[in-house]
Amino acid sequence: MSLSIACTRAAIGVDAPLVSVEVHLSNGLPALVLVGLPETTVKEARERVRSAILNCGFTFPARRITVNLAPADLPKEGGRYDLPIAIAILGASEQIPADKLSQYEFLGELALTGALRGVQGAIPAALAASAAQRQLILSTDNLSEVGLIKNGNSLTAGHLLEVCAFLHGQSPLGEAQYTQQDALPQSEDLQDIIGQQQAKRALEITAAGGHNLLLIGPPGTGKTMLATRLNGLMPPLSDAEALESAAITSLSSIGAMRRQWRQRPFRSPHHTSSRYALVGGGSIPKPGEISLAHHGVLFLDELPEFDRKTLEALREPLESGEICISRARARVTYPARFQLVAAMNPSPGGHYHGPHNLCTPQQTLRYLNRLSGPFLDRFDLSLEVPLLPSGTLSNPHIAREGSEVVRLRVLAAREKQMMRGGKINAHLNPTEIYQYCQLERQDALWLEEVLNQLGLSVRAWQRILKVARTIADLAGDEQLQREHLQEAVSYRGIDRLLIHLHKSLE
């Protein structure tokens, strides 16, 4: 038989489209020709496959070999096609039974010795193969990833010879067994933070409703410590959420799945990160930090130090929960449903007005104007984290609430939200806000007057209502009250700071 076909999977975003590797042996000068829009890394498979076949003791056909990667208009990159190309060549030259190849899909990079190496995007490929009712054969390097799939049927091998022996029926391959994950590790505790009761309360509301949070304060007041303790207050990922998050992670690393995969991701990129590092990019786009933080937290420290265009690129994903990246060769949509937590100083010198602040109001306003109004509108809560009052450090016996106690209240509030609308409050649409956040007339008039005084937009009004709804859920109240609205309005620290600066310049 001079024609053989082996199936594999490409990696285009979180999708894994089917690729048929067609190999034809014909008369002519010995050569191996690759067609089907291969990238340079795929073209280099010629030498890897040739050496692997020879070093495994097989005969490399001394004929003209045409390898077609179909469909021809789908971009192919990486070493993931090495194994299916080698298998198809061996099938076409009748060194392995070609009639069995239709039952399996193959994925893996080949070393010159024939050893199999892992590839990126193993989880989407395994899910797609299972949906097509075929078994995926891939490297043992990807075992930690495909082992996360419940009811998966992938097979793993460490060498090309093992795959060939399996196809000959001589020896079985290892099956990727689903392993129950351990409980979540003990995270950093809120008890470690001295004082800052209002900030802790805001963190509880943030965790309960899935809101975005901006922390403003001088250096050393605990802003970063507060942000890193948010994960310990939120519920673990569900099976579907954890697998979706792991699938995105598998597109950017090989065999690096965290053991506690139910823990929500926490990404903290440096302020020198580029726009493409945050939102994703490349000729065939790869996921950025906002997608790697899917179902988790994206923490941006020193917020005004980020490039303004980089921050503006986050505005649409914060609203839609996804990022669409268009390039000449591919258009990819990645999920990006994350909570944004940011920290910043109130002025270039790091302090508020007073003896510690040597900056003028003009300098401070110029510093804050690095952040656009539409971007700041995306924060549901913003509050000041001040220096500790005198006597706080000298009295270490003040009782401090731990993360586990707060977490129980958060879980109870989230359960109310899911029973009411099937989603957390941060994801309510305008129709649901009108349905679940109804106000008495006098409360609505009061809130409208506050909005006019602060100069806030309709988007800010909706976010205040969603925060008030979360505060009411934490209190166990069905109807929004004035005290819920007052507390929600109190978390508009950035608006009050800007108003104070503008008044000081008048």
Short mmCIF file of C-alpha atoms in Angstrom, two decimals:
data_model
loop_
_atom_site.label_atom_id
_atom_site.label_comp_id
_atom_site.label_asym_id
_atom_site.label_seq_id
_atom_site.Cartn_x
_atom_site.Cartn_y
_atom_site.Cartn_z
CA MET A 1 0.00 0.00 0.00
CA SER A 2 1.49 3.35 -0.99
CA LEU A 3 -1.10 5.61 0.70
CA SER A 4 -1.76 6.00 4.39
CA ILE A 5 -3.69 8.49 6.55
CA ALA A 6 -3.17 9.31 10.22
CA CYS A 7 -5.28 11.77 12.22
CA THR A 8 -4.02 14.47 14.56
CA ARG A 9 -5.12 17.81 16.01
CA ALA A 10 -3.99 21.39 15.40
CA ALA A 11 -4.02 24.10 18.07
CA ILE A 12 -5.99 27.22 17.12
CA GLY A 13 -6.90 29.02 20.33
CA VAL A 14 -8.84 26.73 22.65
CA ASP A 15 -10.05 24.74 19.64
CA ALA A 16 -8.33 21.63 18.28
CA PRO A 17 -9.47 21.15 14.67
CA LEU A 18 -8.86 17.80 12.99
CA VAL A 19 -5.84 17.50 10.70
CA SER A 20 -5.43 14.52 8.38
CA VAL A 21 -1.83 13.56 7.66
CA GLU A 22 -1.90 11.95 4.20
CA VAL A 23 1.28 10.19 3.02
CA HIS A 24 1.79 8.94 -0.51
CA LEU A 25 4.82 6.96 -1.75
CA SER A 26 5.58 7.26 -5.46
CA ASN A 27 8.38 6.56 -7.90
CA GLY A 28 11.02 9.20 -8.44
CA LEU A 29 14.10 10.60 -6.75
CA PRO A 30 14.08 9.98 -2.97
CA ALA A 31 12.66 13.07 -1.26
CA LEU A 32 10.17 14.08 1.42
CA VAL A 33 7.86 16.96 0.48
CA LEU A 34 5.59 18.63 3.05
CA VAL A 35 2.52 20.53 1.84
CA GLY A 36 -0.50 22.00 3.62
CA LEU A 37 0.61 25.41 4.94
CA PRO A 38 3.35 24.16 7.31
CA GLU A 39 5.41 26.59 9.43
CA THR A 40 9.18 26.30 9.68
CA THR A 41 8.97 24.06 12.76
CA VAL A 42 6.71 21.68 10.84
CA LYS A 43 9.02 21.62 7.81
CA GLU A 44 11.89 20.64 10.10
CA ALA A 45 9.94 17.47 10.91
CA ARG A 46 11.56 15.94 7.80
CA GLU A 47 14.87 15.43 9.56
CA ARG A 48 13.40 14.51 12.94
CA VAL A 49 11.10 11.89 11.45
CA ARG A 50 13.82 10.43 9.20
CA SER A 51 16.28 10.03 12.09
CA ALA A 52 13.64 8.66 14.47
CA ILE A 53 12.49 6.00 11.99
CA LEU A 54 16.04 4.89 11.22
CA ASN A 55 17.14 4.84 14.88
CA CYS A 56 14.13 2.70 15.77
CA GLY A 57 15.30 0.02 13.31
CA PHE A 58 12.73 0.66 10.61
CA THR A 59 13.44 1.31 6.93
CA PHE A 60 12.96 4.83 5.68
CA PRO A 61 11.43 4.46 2.17
CA ALA A 62 13.87 5.39 -0.61
CA ARG A 63 11.04 6.84 -2.72
CA ARG A 64 9.38 10.17 -3.28
CA ILE A 65 7.28 10.82 -0.17
CA THR A 66 4.51 13.41 -0.31
CA VAL A 67 3.05 14.45 3.05
CA ASN A 68 -0.15 16.51 2.91
CA LEU A 69 -1.52 18.18 6.06
CA ALA A 70 -5.21 18.67 5.35
CA PRO A 71 -7.08 20.98 5.36
CA ALA A 72 -4.54 22.94 3.37
CA ASP A 73 -5.76 26.41 4.45
CA LEU A 74 -5.33 25.75 8.19
CA PRO A 75 -2.01 27.07 9.62
CA LYS A 76 0.18 24.40 11.22
CA GLU A 77 3.03 25.07 13.62
CA GLY A 78 5.08 23.23 16.22
CA GLY A 79 6.46 19.73 16.51
CA ARG A 80 3.06 18.17 17.28
CA TYR A 81 2.86 16.61 13.78
CA ASP A 82 6.06 14.53 14.07
CA LEU A 83 4.42 11.39 15.44
CA PRO A 84 1.47 11.26 13.00
CA ILE A 85 3.83 11.88 10.06
CA ALA A 86 6.11 9.03 11.18
CA ILE A 87 3.14 6.70 11.74
CA ALA A 88 1.65 7.52 8.34
CA ILE A 89 4.99 6.90 6.59
CA LEU A 90 5.38 3.54 8.34
CA GLY A 91 1.78 2.68 7.41
CA ALA A 92 2.28 3.62 3.77
CA SER A 93 5.45 1.48 3.59
CA GLU A 94 3.56 -1.44 5.25
CA GLN A 95 5.88 -1.61 8.26
CA ILE A 96 2.88 -1.23 10.60
CA PRO A 97 -0.79 -2.22 9.98
CA ALA A 98 -2.36 0.82 8.30
CA ASP A 99 -5.92 -0.46 8.73
CA LYS A 100 -5.83 0.32 12.49
CA LEU A 101 -4.87 3.96 12.15
CA SER A 102 -8.45 5.20 11.68
CA GLN A 103 -9.25 4.27 15.30
CA TYR A 104 -6.64 6.59 16.80
CA GLU A 105 -5.28 10.12 16.72
CA PHE A 106 -1.58 10.83 17.21
CA LEU A 107 0.11 13.82 18.79
CA GLY A 108 3.73 14.34 19.78
CA GLU A 109 7.17 15.62 18.91
CA LEU A 110 9.90 13.11 18.08
CA ALA A 111 13.47 13.16 19.30
CA LEU A 112 16.14 11.86 16.93
CA THR A 113 16.24 8.67 19.00
CA GLY A 114 12.51 8.09 18.55
CA ALA A 115 11.59 9.26 22.05
CA LEU A 116 8.30 11.13 22.34
CA ARG A 117 8.15 14.65 23.74
CA GLY A 118 5.15 16.57 25.03
CA VAL A 119 3.35 19.32 23.12
CA GLN A 120 1.27 22.32 24.05
CA GLY A 121 -2.52 22.17 23.91
CA ALA A 122 -2.90 18.52 24.89
CA ILE A 123 -6.17 19.01 26.79
CA PRO A 124 -8.18 20.54 23.89
CA ALA A 125 -6.82 17.82 21.59
CA ALA A 126 -7.80 15.05 24.00
CA LEU A 127 -11.30 16.46 24.46
CA ALA A 128 -11.80 16.79 20.68
CA ALA A 129 -10.54 13.24 20.04
CA SER A 130 -12.86 11.85 22.71
CA ALA A 131 -15.81 13.71 21.14
CA ALA A 132 -14.89 12.13 17.77
CA GLN A 133 -14.86 8.67 19.45
CA ARG A 134 -11.18 8.09 18.76
CA GLN A 135 -8.35 7.45 21.20
CA LEU A 136 -5.53 9.97 21.34
CA ILE A 137 -1.99 8.61 21.57
CA LEU A 138 0.51 11.15 22.91
CA SER A 139 3.65 11.50 25.01
CA THR A 140 3.83 10.60 28.70
CA ASP A 141 5.05 14.19 29.23
CA ASN A 142 1.41 15.22 28.78
CA LEU A 143 0.08 12.65 31.25
CA SER A 144 -0.45 15.22 34.02
CA GLU A 145 -2.68 17.24 31.68
CA VAL A 146 -4.86 14.58 30.05
CA GLY A 147 -5.18 12.88 33.45
CA LEU A 148 -7.36 15.82 34.50
CA ILE A 149 -10.10 14.79 32.03
CA LYS A 150 -12.89 12.78 33.59
CA ASN A 151 -13.96 9.81 31.45
CA GLY A 152 -11.05 10.46 29.08
CA ASN A 153 -9.63 7.62 26.99
CA SER A 154 -6.18 8.86 25.98
CA LEU A 155 -3.15 6.58 25.70
CA THR A 156 0.42 7.60 26.49
CA ALA A 157 3.79 6.35 25.25
CA GLY A 158 7.39 7.33 25.78
CA HIS A 159 8.85 6.11 22.47
CA LEU A 160 7.91 5.55 18.84
CA LEU A 161 8.70 1.85 19.26
CA GLU A 162 6.03 1.57 21.97
CA VAL A 163 3.41 3.05 19.63
CA CYS A 164 4.41 0.68 16.81
CA ALA A 165 4.37 -2.34 19.12
CA PHE A 166 0.86 -1.34 20.26
CA LEU A 167 -0.38 -1.05 16.67
CA HIS A 168 1.08 -4.50 15.98
CA GLY A 169 -0.86 -5.82 18.99
CA GLN A 170 2.33 -6.84 20.81
CA SER A 171 2.06 -4.68 23.96
CA PRO A 172 -0.48 -2.27 25.47
CA LEU A 173 0.00 1.44 26.07
CA GLY A 174 -0.57 3.18 29.36
CA GLU A 175 -3.98 4.77 29.87
CA ALA A 176 -4.34 8.29 31.23
CA GLN A 177 -6.38 7.67 34.37
CA TYR A 178 -8.42 10.43 35.97
CA THR A 179 -7.02 11.15 39.42
CA GLN A 180 -9.02 12.83 42.16
CA GLN A 181 -7.23 16.00 43.14
CA ASP A 182 -6.23 16.82 46.69
CA ALA A 183 -8.01 19.44 48.77
CA LEU A 184 -7.04 23.05 48.27
CA PRO A 185 -3.80 24.01 50.02
CA GLN A 186 -3.83 26.34 52.99
CA SER A 187 -3.64 29.82 51.55
CA GLU A 188 -2.33 32.99 53.14
CA ASP A 189 -4.66 34.20 55.88
CA LEU A 190 -6.36 37.53 56.49
CA GLN A 191 -5.16 37.30 60.08
CA ASP A 192 -1.68 38.23 58.86
CA ILE A 193 -2.88 41.77 58.05
CA ILE A 194 -2.88 44.23 60.94
CA GLY A 195 -5.78 46.68 60.99
CA GLN A 196 -7.35 47.79 57.67
CA GLN A 197 -10.84 46.62 58.62
CA GLN A 198 -12.55 48.56 55.84
CA ALA A 199 -10.18 47.09 53.25
CA LYS A 200 -10.88 43.58 54.56
CA ARG A 201 -14.60 44.28 54.33
CA ALA A 202 -14.16 45.43 50.72
CA LEU A 203 -12.19 42.25 49.99
CA GLU A 204 -15.06 40.17 51.37
CA ILE A 205 -17.56 41.99 49.14
CA THR A 206 -15.21 41.56 46.17
CA ALA A 207 -15.00 37.81 46.73
CA ALA A 208 -18.73 37.39 47.33
CA GLY A 209 -19.88 39.22 44.20
CA GLY A 210 -16.95 38.70 41.82
CA HIS A 211 -16.36 42.45 41.60
CA ASN A 212 -13.31 44.42 40.41
CA LEU A 213 -11.35 46.18 43.14
CA LEU A 214 -8.94 49.14 43.19
CA LEU A 215 -6.79 49.72 46.29
CA ILE A 216 -5.30 53.20 46.76
CA GLY A 217 -2.81 53.95 49.48
CA PRO A 218 0.74 54.87 50.53
CA PRO A 219 3.53 52.27 50.30
CA GLY A 220 3.54 49.59 52.98
CA THR A 221 -0.12 49.77 54.00
CA GLY A 222 -0.88 46.17 52.94
CA LYS A 223 -2.42 46.58 49.46
CA THR A 224 -0.50 43.67 47.93
CA MET A 225 -1.09 41.49 51.00
CA LEU A 226 -4.81 42.11 50.72
CA ALA A 227 -4.87 41.22 47.02
CA THR A 228 -2.96 37.96 47.49
CA ARG A 229 -5.49 36.80 50.08
CA LEU A 230 -8.49 37.13 47.77
CA ASN A 231 -8.13 33.59 46.40
CA GLY A 232 -8.44 32.16 49.91
CA LEU A 233 -11.90 33.70 50.25
CA MET A 234 -13.40 32.41 47.00
CA PRO A 235 -14.95 28.99 46.32
CA PRO A 236 -12.90 26.38 44.44
CA LEU A 237 -13.36 25.90 40.71
CA SER A 238 -16.03 23.51 39.52
CA ASP A 239 -15.05 20.56 37.30
CA ALA A 240 -16.00 22.45 34.13
CA GLU A 241 -14.24 25.66 35.22
CA ALA A 242 -11.10 23.82 36.30
CA LEU A 243 -10.85 21.92 33.00
CA GLU A 244 -11.42 25.12 31.00
CA SER A 245 -8.71 26.91 32.97
CA ALA A 246 -6.33 23.96 32.60
CA ALA A 247 -6.96 23.83 28.84
CA ILE A 248 -5.86 27.46 28.47
CA THR A 249 -2.78 26.83 30.63
CA SER A 250 -1.86 23.82 28.47
CA LEU A 251 -1.61 26.13 25.45
CA SER A 252 1.29 28.03 27.02
CA SER A 253 3.20 25.29 28.86
CA ILE A 254 3.89 21.55 28.69
CA GLY A 255 3.24 19.28 31.66
CA ALA A 256 3.13 22.21 34.08
CA MET A 257 -0.41 21.78 35.40
CA ARG A 258 -0.60 22.80 39.01
CA ARG A 259 -1.37 19.92 41.33
CA GLN A 260 -4.16 21.86 43.05
CA TRP A 261 -6.00 22.48 39.81
CA ARG A 262 -9.24 23.48 41.56
CA GLN A 263 -7.51 26.54 42.95
CA ARG A 264 -8.42 29.71 41.09
CA PRO A 265 -5.54 31.16 39.04
CA PHE A 266 -3.84 34.30 40.35
CA ARG A 267 -1.79 36.18 37.76
CA SER A 268 0.37 39.17 38.68
CA PRO A 269 2.23 40.53 35.62
CA HIS A 270 4.93 43.19 36.03
CA HIS A 271 4.04 46.77 35.09
CA THR A 272 6.52 46.63 32.18
CA SER A 273 4.44 43.90 30.49
CA SER A 274 3.42 44.68 26.92
CA ARG A 275 -0.12 44.84 25.58
CA TYR A 276 0.34 41.50 23.82
CA ALA A 277 1.63 39.87 27.02
CA LEU A 278 -1.62 40.85 28.73
CA VAL A 279 -4.24 40.22 26.03
CA GLY A 280 -2.35 37.66 23.90
CA GLY A 281 -0.84 37.79 20.43
CA GLY A 282 1.46 36.26 17.84
CA SER A 283 1.06 35.29 14.19
CA ILE A 284 -1.10 32.43 15.47
CA PRO A 285 -2.30 34.11 18.68
CA LYS A 286 -1.36 32.63 22.04
CA PRO A 287 -3.26 33.37 25.28
CA GLY A 288 -2.22 36.36 27.36
CA GLU A 289 -2.39 37.02 31.09
CA ILE A 290 -6.10 37.87 31.03
CA SER A 291 -6.92 34.45 29.55
CA LEU A 292 -4.53 32.64 31.88
CA ALA A 293 -6.44 34.36 34.72
CA HIS A 294 -9.78 33.00 33.41
CA HIS A 295 -12.09 32.18 36.37
CA GLY A 296 -9.47 33.73 38.65
CA VAL A 297 -7.78 36.99 39.58
CA LEU A 298 -5.59 39.36 37.56
CA PHE A 299 -3.61 41.59 39.94
CA LEU A 300 -2.00 44.74 38.56
CA ASP A 301 0.34 46.35 41.08
CA GLU A 302 1.57 49.92 40.56
CA LEU A 303 -1.35 50.48 38.18
CA PRO A 304 -0.40 53.95 36.81
CA GLU A 305 3.03 52.59 35.79
CA PHE A 306 1.40 50.36 33.16
CA ASP A 307 1.32 51.72 29.65
CA ARG A 308 -1.97 53.54 29.05
CA LYS A 309 -2.70 51.70 25.79
CA THR A 310 -2.09 48.40 27.56
CA LEU A 311 -4.71 49.21 30.19
CA GLU A 312 -7.17 50.47 27.59
CA ALA A 313 -6.96 47.07 25.87
CA LEU A 314 -8.52 45.51 29.00
CA ARG A 315 -11.75 47.51 28.77
CA GLU A 316 -13.62 45.27 26.30
CA PRO A 317 -12.61 41.93 27.91
CA LEU A 318 -13.75 43.22 31.31
CA GLU A 319 -17.23 43.73 29.87
CA SER A 320 -17.55 40.76 27.50
CA GLY A 321 -15.52 38.09 29.33
CA GLU A 322 -13.56 37.17 26.21
CA ILE A 323 -10.84 38.54 23.93
CA CYS A 324 -10.90 38.25 20.15
CA ILE A 325 -7.46 38.52 18.52
CA SER A 326 -7.39 38.98 14.74
CA ARG A 327 -4.24 38.40 12.72
CA ALA A 328 -3.58 37.95 9.01
CA ARG A 329 -3.31 34.17 9.38
CA ALA A 330 -5.81 33.44 12.14
CA ARG A 331 -8.65 34.88 14.19
CA VAL A 332 -8.83 33.43 17.69
CA THR A 333 -11.21 34.04 20.58
CA TYR A 334 -10.01 33.22 24.09
CA PRO A 335 -12.18 33.28 27.23
CA ALA A 336 -11.16 36.01 29.68
CA ARG A 337 -13.67 36.09 32.55
CA PHE A 338 -11.41 37.37 35.32
CA GLN A 339 -11.60 39.60 38.37
CA LEU A 340 -9.39 42.67 38.12
CA VAL A 341 -7.68 43.76 41.34
CA ALA A 342 -5.28 46.69 41.15
CA ALA A 343 -3.16 48.68 43.59
CA MET A 344 -1.71 52.17 43.25
CA ASN A 345 -0.24 55.05 45.22
CA PRO A 346 -2.33 58.23 45.58
CA SER A 347 0.44 60.46 44.19
CA PRO A 348 3.87 60.23 42.51
CA GLY A 349 5.51 60.61 45.91
CA GLY A 350 3.40 57.78 47.31
CA HIS A 351 1.45 59.74 49.96
CA TYR A 352 -1.68 61.84 50.35
CA HIS A 353 -1.69 65.56 51.02
CA GLY A 354 0.19 66.30 54.26
CA PRO A 355 3.73 66.46 55.60
CA HIS A 356 4.75 63.23 53.85
CA ASN A 357 3.55 64.36 50.40
CA LEU A 358 5.94 66.69 48.57
CA CYS A 359 3.94 66.65 45.32
CA THR A 360 1.75 69.50 44.17
CA PRO A 361 -1.93 68.95 43.28
CA GLN A 362 -1.01 69.48 39.61
CA GLN A 363 1.62 66.71 39.78
CA THR A 364 -0.78 64.38 41.57
CA LEU A 365 -3.57 65.04 39.07
CA ARG A 366 -1.19 64.46 36.16
CA TYR A 367 -0.18 61.16 37.78
CA LEU A 368 -3.79 60.01 38.22
CA ASN A 369 -4.70 61.10 34.70
CA ARG A 370 -2.55 58.27 33.37
CA LEU A 371 -5.71 56.23 34.02
CA SER A 372 -8.65 57.11 31.80
CA GLY A 373 -12.15 57.66 33.15
CA PRO A 374 -13.67 54.80 31.11
CA PHE A 375 -11.05 52.41 32.49
CA LEU A 376 -11.63 53.52 36.10
CA ASP A 377 -15.37 53.00 35.50
CA ARG A 378 -14.66 49.27 35.23
CA PHE A 379 -13.84 49.09 38.96
CA ASP A 380 -16.85 48.25 41.13
CA LEU A 381 -15.04 49.22 44.32
CA SER A 382 -12.19 51.63 44.95
CA LEU A 383 -11.07 52.55 48.44
CA GLU A 384 -8.24 54.19 50.27
CA VAL A 385 -5.92 52.02 52.36
CA PRO A 386 -4.46 54.51 54.85
CA LEU A 387 -1.49 54.34 57.18
CA LEU A 388 -2.27 52.61 60.47
CA PRO A 389 -3.41 54.87 63.31
CA SER A 390 -1.25 55.30 66.39
CA GLY A 391 -1.45 52.45 68.88
CA THR A 392 -2.32 49.71 66.37
CA LEU A 393 1.12 48.11 66.26
CA SER A 394 1.66 48.35 70.02
CA ASN A 395 -1.53 46.37 70.74
CA PRO A 396 -1.00 42.92 69.16
CA HIS A 397 -3.89 41.29 71.06
CA ILE A 398 -6.66 42.81 68.95
CA ALA A 399 -8.81 39.93 67.65
CA ARG A 400 -8.50 39.53 63.86
CA GLU A 401 -10.93 37.48 61.76
CA GLY A 402 -9.37 34.66 59.74
CA SER A 403 -9.93 33.82 56.08
CA GLU A 404 -11.93 30.66 56.81
CA VAL A 405 -14.57 32.57 58.79
CA VAL A 406 -14.93 35.17 56.02
CA ARG A 407 -14.96 32.46 53.36
CA LEU A 408 -18.04 30.82 54.91
CA ARG A 409 -19.96 34.09 54.58
CA VAL A 410 -18.74 34.47 50.99
CA LEU A 411 -19.91 30.96 50.08
CA ALA A 412 -23.34 31.58 51.64
CA ALA A 413 -23.73 34.85 49.68
CA ARG A 414 -22.67 33.20 46.42
CA GLU A 415 -25.16 30.40 46.98
CA LYS A 416 -27.95 33.00 47.30
CA GLN A 417 -26.84 34.63 44.04
CA MET A 418 -26.73 31.34 42.13
CA MET A 419 -30.16 30.31 43.38
CA ARG A 420 -31.62 33.70 42.45
CA GLY A 421 -30.19 34.33 38.99
CA GLY A 422 -27.78 31.49 38.16
CA LYS A 423 -24.78 33.85 38.21
CA ILE A 424 -22.80 36.02 40.58
CA ASN A 425 -23.75 39.67 40.93
CA ALA A 426 -20.80 41.05 38.95
CA HIS A 427 -22.16 39.30 35.82
CA LEU A 428 -25.71 40.66 36.01
CA ASN A 429 -26.92 42.30 32.80
CA PRO A 430 -29.06 45.51 32.79
CA THR A 431 -32.33 43.56 32.71
CA GLU A 432 -31.28 41.46 35.71
CA ILE A 433 -30.08 44.56 37.58
CA TYR A 434 -33.55 46.07 37.15
CA GLN A 435 -35.12 42.82 38.34
CA TYR A 436 -32.94 42.05 41.36
CA CYS A 437 -31.82 45.54 42.47
CA GLN A 438 -35.11 47.42 42.82
CA LEU A 439 -35.10 50.48 45.10
CA GLU A 440 -37.68 52.43 47.05
CA ARG A 441 -38.40 55.76 45.38
CA GLN A 442 -36.70 57.84 48.08
CA ASP A 443 -33.60 55.63 47.91
CA ALA A 444 -33.49 55.92 44.12
CA LEU A 445 -33.71 59.72 44.35
CA TRP A 446 -30.96 59.79 46.96
CA LEU A 447 -28.69 57.65 44.81
CA GLU A 448 -29.32 59.82 41.75
CA GLU A 449 -28.35 62.92 43.72
CA VAL A 450 -25.12 61.25 44.85
CA LEU A 451 -24.30 60.32 41.26
CA ASN A 452 -24.76 63.92 40.16
CA GLN A 453 -22.53 65.22 42.96
CA LEU A 454 -19.75 62.75 42.12
CA GLY A 455 -20.22 63.13 38.37
CA LEU A 456 -20.59 59.39 37.82
CA SER A 457 -21.78 57.60 34.67
CA VAL A 458 -24.66 55.20 34.17
CA ARG A 459 -22.12 52.36 34.18
CA ALA A 460 -20.96 53.46 37.64
CA TRP A 461 -24.62 53.58 38.76
CA GLN A 462 -25.09 49.97 37.65
CA ARG A 463 -21.94 48.89 39.44
CA ILE A 464 -23.04 50.61 42.66
CA LEU A 465 -26.31 48.69 42.48
CA LYS A 466 -24.48 45.38 41.95
CA VAL A 467 -22.18 46.06 44.90
CA ALA A 468 -25.18 47.00 47.06
CA ARG A 469 -26.88 43.75 45.99
CA THR A 470 -23.80 41.81 47.18
CA ILE A 471 -23.77 43.71 50.50
CA ALA A 472 -27.43 42.81 50.99
CA ASP A 473 -26.70 39.15 50.20
CA LEU A 474 -23.94 39.09 52.81
CA ALA A 475 -26.41 40.55 55.32
CA GLY A 476 -29.13 38.07 54.31
CA ASP A 477 -31.53 40.80 53.12
CA GLU A 478 -33.79 40.35 50.12
CA GLN A 479 -34.61 44.04 49.59
CA LEU A 480 -31.96 46.71 49.01
CA GLN A 481 -31.90 49.23 51.84
CA ARG A 482 -30.41 52.71 52.23
CA GLU A 483 -27.53 51.37 54.34
CA HIS A 484 -26.56 48.97 51.54
CA LEU A 485 -26.42 51.82 49.07
CA GLN A 486 -24.49 54.04 51.47
CA GLU A 487 -21.83 51.40 51.98
CA ALA A 488 -21.60 50.76 48.22
CA VAL A 489 -21.15 54.49 47.56
CA SER A 490 -18.46 54.65 50.24
CA TYR A 491 -16.33 52.41 48.00
CA ARG A 492 -15.87 55.15 45.38
CA GLY A 493 -12.54 56.40 46.74
CA ILE A 494 -10.98 57.28 43.40
CA ASP A 495 -13.92 59.58 42.53
CA ARG A 496 -13.66 61.47 45.82
CA LEU A 497 -9.89 61.78 45.42
CA LEU A 498 -10.24 63.32 41.95
CA ILE A 499 -12.95 65.72 43.15
CA HIS A 500 -10.72 66.85 46.04
CA LEU A 501 -7.81 67.50 43.68
CA HIS A 502 -9.92 69.50 41.24
CA LYS A 503 -11.31 71.63 44.09
CA SER A 504 -7.79 72.31 45.38
CA LEU A 505 -6.83 73.67 41.95
CA GLU A 506 -9.78 76.06 41.76
#
